[in-house]
PDB file of C-alpha atoms in Angstrom:
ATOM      1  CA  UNK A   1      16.952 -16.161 -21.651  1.00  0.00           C
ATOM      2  CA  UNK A   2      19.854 -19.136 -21.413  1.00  0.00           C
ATOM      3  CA  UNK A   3      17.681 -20.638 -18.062  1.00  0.00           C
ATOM      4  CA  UNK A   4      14.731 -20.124 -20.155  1.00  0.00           C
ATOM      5  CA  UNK A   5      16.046 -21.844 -22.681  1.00  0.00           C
ATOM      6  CA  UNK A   6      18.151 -24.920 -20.768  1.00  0.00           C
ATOM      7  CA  UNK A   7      14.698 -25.738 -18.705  1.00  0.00           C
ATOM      8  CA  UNK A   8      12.646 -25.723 -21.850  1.00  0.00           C
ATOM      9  CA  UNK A   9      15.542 -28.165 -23.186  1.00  0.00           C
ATOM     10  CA  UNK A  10      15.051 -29.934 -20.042  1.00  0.00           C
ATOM     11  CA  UNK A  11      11.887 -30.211 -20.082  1.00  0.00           C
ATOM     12  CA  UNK A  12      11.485 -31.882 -23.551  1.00  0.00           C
ATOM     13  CA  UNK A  13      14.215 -34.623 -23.105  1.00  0.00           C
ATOM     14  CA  UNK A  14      11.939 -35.335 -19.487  1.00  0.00           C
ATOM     15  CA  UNK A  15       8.585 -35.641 -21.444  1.00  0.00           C
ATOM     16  CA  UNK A  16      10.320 -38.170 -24.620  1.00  0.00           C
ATOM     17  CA  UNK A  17      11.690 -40.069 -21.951  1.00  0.00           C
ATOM     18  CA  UNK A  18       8.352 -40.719 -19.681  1.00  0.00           C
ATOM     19  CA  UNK A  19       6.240 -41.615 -22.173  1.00  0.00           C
ATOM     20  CA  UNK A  20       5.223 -45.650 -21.895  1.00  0.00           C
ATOM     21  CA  UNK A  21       6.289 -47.941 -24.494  1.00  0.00           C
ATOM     22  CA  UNK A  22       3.208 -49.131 -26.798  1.00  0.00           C
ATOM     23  CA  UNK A  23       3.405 -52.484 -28.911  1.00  0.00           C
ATOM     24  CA  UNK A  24       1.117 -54.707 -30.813  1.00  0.00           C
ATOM     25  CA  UNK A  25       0.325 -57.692 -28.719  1.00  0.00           C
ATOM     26  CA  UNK A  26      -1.098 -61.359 -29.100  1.00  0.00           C
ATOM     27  CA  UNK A  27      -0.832 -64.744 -27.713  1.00  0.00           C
ATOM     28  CA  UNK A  28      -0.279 -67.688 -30.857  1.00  0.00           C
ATOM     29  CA  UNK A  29      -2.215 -66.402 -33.219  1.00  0.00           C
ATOM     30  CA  UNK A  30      -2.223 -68.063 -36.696  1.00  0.00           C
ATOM     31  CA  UNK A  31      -1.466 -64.889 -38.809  1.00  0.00           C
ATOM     32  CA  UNK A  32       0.408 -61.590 -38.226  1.00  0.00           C
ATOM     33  CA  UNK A  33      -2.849 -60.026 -38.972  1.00  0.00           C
ATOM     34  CA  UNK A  34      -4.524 -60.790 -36.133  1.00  0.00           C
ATOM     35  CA  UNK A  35      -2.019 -59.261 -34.141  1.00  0.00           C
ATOM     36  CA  UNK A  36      -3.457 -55.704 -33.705  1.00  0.00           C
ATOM     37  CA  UNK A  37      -4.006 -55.285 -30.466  1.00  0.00           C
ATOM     38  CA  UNK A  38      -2.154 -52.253 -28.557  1.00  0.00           C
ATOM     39  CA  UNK A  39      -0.666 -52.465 -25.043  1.00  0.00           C
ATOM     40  CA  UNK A  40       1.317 -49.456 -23.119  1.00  0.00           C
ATOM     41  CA  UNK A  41       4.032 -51.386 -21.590  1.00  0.00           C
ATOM     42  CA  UNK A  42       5.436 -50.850 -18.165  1.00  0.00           C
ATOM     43  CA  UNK A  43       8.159 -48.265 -17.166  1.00  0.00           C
ATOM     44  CA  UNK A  44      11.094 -50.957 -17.010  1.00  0.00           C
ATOM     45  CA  UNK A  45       9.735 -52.690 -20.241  1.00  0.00           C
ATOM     46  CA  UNK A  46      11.644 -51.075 -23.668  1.00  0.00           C
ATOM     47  CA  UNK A  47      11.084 -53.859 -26.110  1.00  0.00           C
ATOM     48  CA  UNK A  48       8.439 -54.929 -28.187  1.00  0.00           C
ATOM     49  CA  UNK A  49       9.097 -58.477 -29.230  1.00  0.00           C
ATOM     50  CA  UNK A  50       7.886 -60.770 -31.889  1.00  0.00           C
ATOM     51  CA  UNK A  51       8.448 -64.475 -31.734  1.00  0.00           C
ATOM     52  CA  UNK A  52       7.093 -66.949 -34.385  1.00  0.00           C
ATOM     53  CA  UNK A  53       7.109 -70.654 -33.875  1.00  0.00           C
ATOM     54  CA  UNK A  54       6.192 -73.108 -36.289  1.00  0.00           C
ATOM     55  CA  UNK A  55       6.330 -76.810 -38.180  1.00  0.00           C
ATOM     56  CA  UNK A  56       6.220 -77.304 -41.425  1.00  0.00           C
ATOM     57  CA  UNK A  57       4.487 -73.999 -43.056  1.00  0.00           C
ATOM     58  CA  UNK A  58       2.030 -73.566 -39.953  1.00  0.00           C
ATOM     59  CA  UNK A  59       3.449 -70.923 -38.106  1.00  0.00           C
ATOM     60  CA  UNK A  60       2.156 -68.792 -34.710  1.00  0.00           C
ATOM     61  CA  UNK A  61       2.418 -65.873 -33.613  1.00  0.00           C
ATOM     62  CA  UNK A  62       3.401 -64.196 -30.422  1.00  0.00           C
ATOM     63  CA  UNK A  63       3.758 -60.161 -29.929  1.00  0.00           C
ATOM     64  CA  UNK A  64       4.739 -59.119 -26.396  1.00  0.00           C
ATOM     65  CA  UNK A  65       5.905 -55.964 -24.559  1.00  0.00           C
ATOM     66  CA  UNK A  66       9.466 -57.280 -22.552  1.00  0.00           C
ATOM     67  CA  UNK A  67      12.148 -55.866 -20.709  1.00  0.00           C
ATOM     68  CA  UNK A  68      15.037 -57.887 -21.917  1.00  0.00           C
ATOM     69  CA  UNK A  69      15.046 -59.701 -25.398  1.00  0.00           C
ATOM     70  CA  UNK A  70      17.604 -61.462 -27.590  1.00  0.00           C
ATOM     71  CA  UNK A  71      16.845 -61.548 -31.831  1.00  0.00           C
ATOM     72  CA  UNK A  72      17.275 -64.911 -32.374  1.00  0.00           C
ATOM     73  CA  UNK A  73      16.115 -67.569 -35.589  1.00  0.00           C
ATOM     74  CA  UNK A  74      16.613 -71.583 -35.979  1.00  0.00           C
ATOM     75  CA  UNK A  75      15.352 -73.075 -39.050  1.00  0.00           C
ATOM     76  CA  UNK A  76      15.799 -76.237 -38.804  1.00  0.00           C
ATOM     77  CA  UNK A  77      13.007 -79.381 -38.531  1.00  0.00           C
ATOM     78  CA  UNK A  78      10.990 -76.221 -36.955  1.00  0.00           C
ATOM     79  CA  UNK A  79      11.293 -72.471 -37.209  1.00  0.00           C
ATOM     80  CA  UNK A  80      11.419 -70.146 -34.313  1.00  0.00           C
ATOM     81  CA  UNK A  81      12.493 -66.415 -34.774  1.00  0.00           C
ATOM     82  CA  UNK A  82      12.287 -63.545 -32.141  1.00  0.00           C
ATOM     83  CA  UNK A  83      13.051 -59.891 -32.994  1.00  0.00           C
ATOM     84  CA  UNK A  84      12.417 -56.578 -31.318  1.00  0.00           C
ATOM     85  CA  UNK A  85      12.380 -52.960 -31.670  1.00  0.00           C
ATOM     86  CA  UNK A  86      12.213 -50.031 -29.432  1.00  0.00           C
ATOM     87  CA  UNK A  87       9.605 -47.635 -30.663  1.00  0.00           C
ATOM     88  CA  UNK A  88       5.574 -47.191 -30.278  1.00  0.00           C
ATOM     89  CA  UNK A  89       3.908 -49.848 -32.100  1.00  0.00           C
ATOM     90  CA  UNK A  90       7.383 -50.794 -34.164  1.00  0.00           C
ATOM     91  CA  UNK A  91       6.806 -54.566 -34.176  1.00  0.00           C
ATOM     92  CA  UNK A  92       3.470 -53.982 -36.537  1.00  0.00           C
ATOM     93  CA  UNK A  93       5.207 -57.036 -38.773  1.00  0.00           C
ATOM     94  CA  UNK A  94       7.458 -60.078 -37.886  1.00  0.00           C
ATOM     95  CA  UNK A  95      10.099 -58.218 -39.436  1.00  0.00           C
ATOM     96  CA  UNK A  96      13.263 -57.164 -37.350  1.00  0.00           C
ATOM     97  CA  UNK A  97      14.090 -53.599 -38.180  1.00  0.00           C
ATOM     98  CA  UNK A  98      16.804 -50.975 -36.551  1.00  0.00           C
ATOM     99  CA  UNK A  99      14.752 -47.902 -35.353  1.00  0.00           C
ATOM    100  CA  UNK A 100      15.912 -45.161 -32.770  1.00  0.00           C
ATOM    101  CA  UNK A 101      14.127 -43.958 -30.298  1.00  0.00           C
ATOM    102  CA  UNK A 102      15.767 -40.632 -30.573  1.00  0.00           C
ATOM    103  CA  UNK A 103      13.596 -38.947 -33.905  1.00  0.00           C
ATOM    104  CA  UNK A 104      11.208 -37.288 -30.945  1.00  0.00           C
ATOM    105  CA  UNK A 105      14.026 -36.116 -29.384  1.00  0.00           C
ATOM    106  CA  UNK A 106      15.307 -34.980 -33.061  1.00  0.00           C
ATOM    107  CA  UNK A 107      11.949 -32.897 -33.535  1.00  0.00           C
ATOM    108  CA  UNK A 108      11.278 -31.562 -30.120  1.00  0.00           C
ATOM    109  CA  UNK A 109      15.005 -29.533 -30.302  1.00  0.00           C
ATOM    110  CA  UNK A 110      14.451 -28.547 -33.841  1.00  0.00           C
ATOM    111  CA  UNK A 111      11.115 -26.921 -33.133  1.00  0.00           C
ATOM    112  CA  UNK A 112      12.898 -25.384 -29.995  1.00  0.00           C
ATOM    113  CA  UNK A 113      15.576 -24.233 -32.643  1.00  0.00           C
ATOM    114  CA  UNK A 114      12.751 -22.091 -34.555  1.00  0.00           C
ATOM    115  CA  UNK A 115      11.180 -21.086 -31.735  1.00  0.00           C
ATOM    116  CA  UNK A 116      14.749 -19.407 -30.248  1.00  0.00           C
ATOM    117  CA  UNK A 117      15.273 -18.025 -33.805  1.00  0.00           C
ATOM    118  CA  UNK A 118      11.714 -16.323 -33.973  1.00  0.00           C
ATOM    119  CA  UNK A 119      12.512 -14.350 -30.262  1.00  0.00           C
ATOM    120  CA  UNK A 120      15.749 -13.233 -31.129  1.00  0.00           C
TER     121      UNK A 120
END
């Protein structure tokens, strides 16, 4: 029953950490709302970032999967802020935000949990 158990374990920390990245992208679009277009990223991409660039009030909008990226924001004569996130389709607004990757994880071992309970 333990093997049983420690492949199934296995098994679901493999599958959460396969799946593809997916993010809204665009290239400079003039609103946030136009942004709604979904893209699986590749393997060695884990960010989806958002960078909007703009002079007075007339701002763009850029939403792209990346491997690397760095929050940033200048508002100076111009604006220019990039944030990212790390979960399916987080970047959905301009808005940086802290989510973890780990909820799936979180589930998959909790319904393993109640599935152990209900055999023994």
């Amino acid at each position: 029953m333990a093997a049983y158990t420690s492949l199934l374990v296995l098994m679901v920390l493999c599958i959460a950490s396969a799946v593809s990245l997916k993010c809204y992208t665009c290239l400079i679009e003039g609103s946030n709302a136009n942004c709604t277009t979904v893209a699986t990223c590749a393997e060695n991409q884990s960010f989806c970032m958002t960078a909007i660039t703009g002079f007075g009030g007339n701002n763009v909008v850029s939403k792209t999967c990346n491997a690397t990226c760095q929050e940033n924001s200048v508002n100076f004569f111009f604006t220019a802020k990039t944030s990212c996130c790390s979960t399916d389709l987080c970047n959905v607004s301009g808005a940086s935000s802290i989510k973890s990757k780990y909820n799936v994880i979180a589930v998959a071992l909790g319904f393993l949990g109640a599935l152990m309970r209900q055999s023994i």
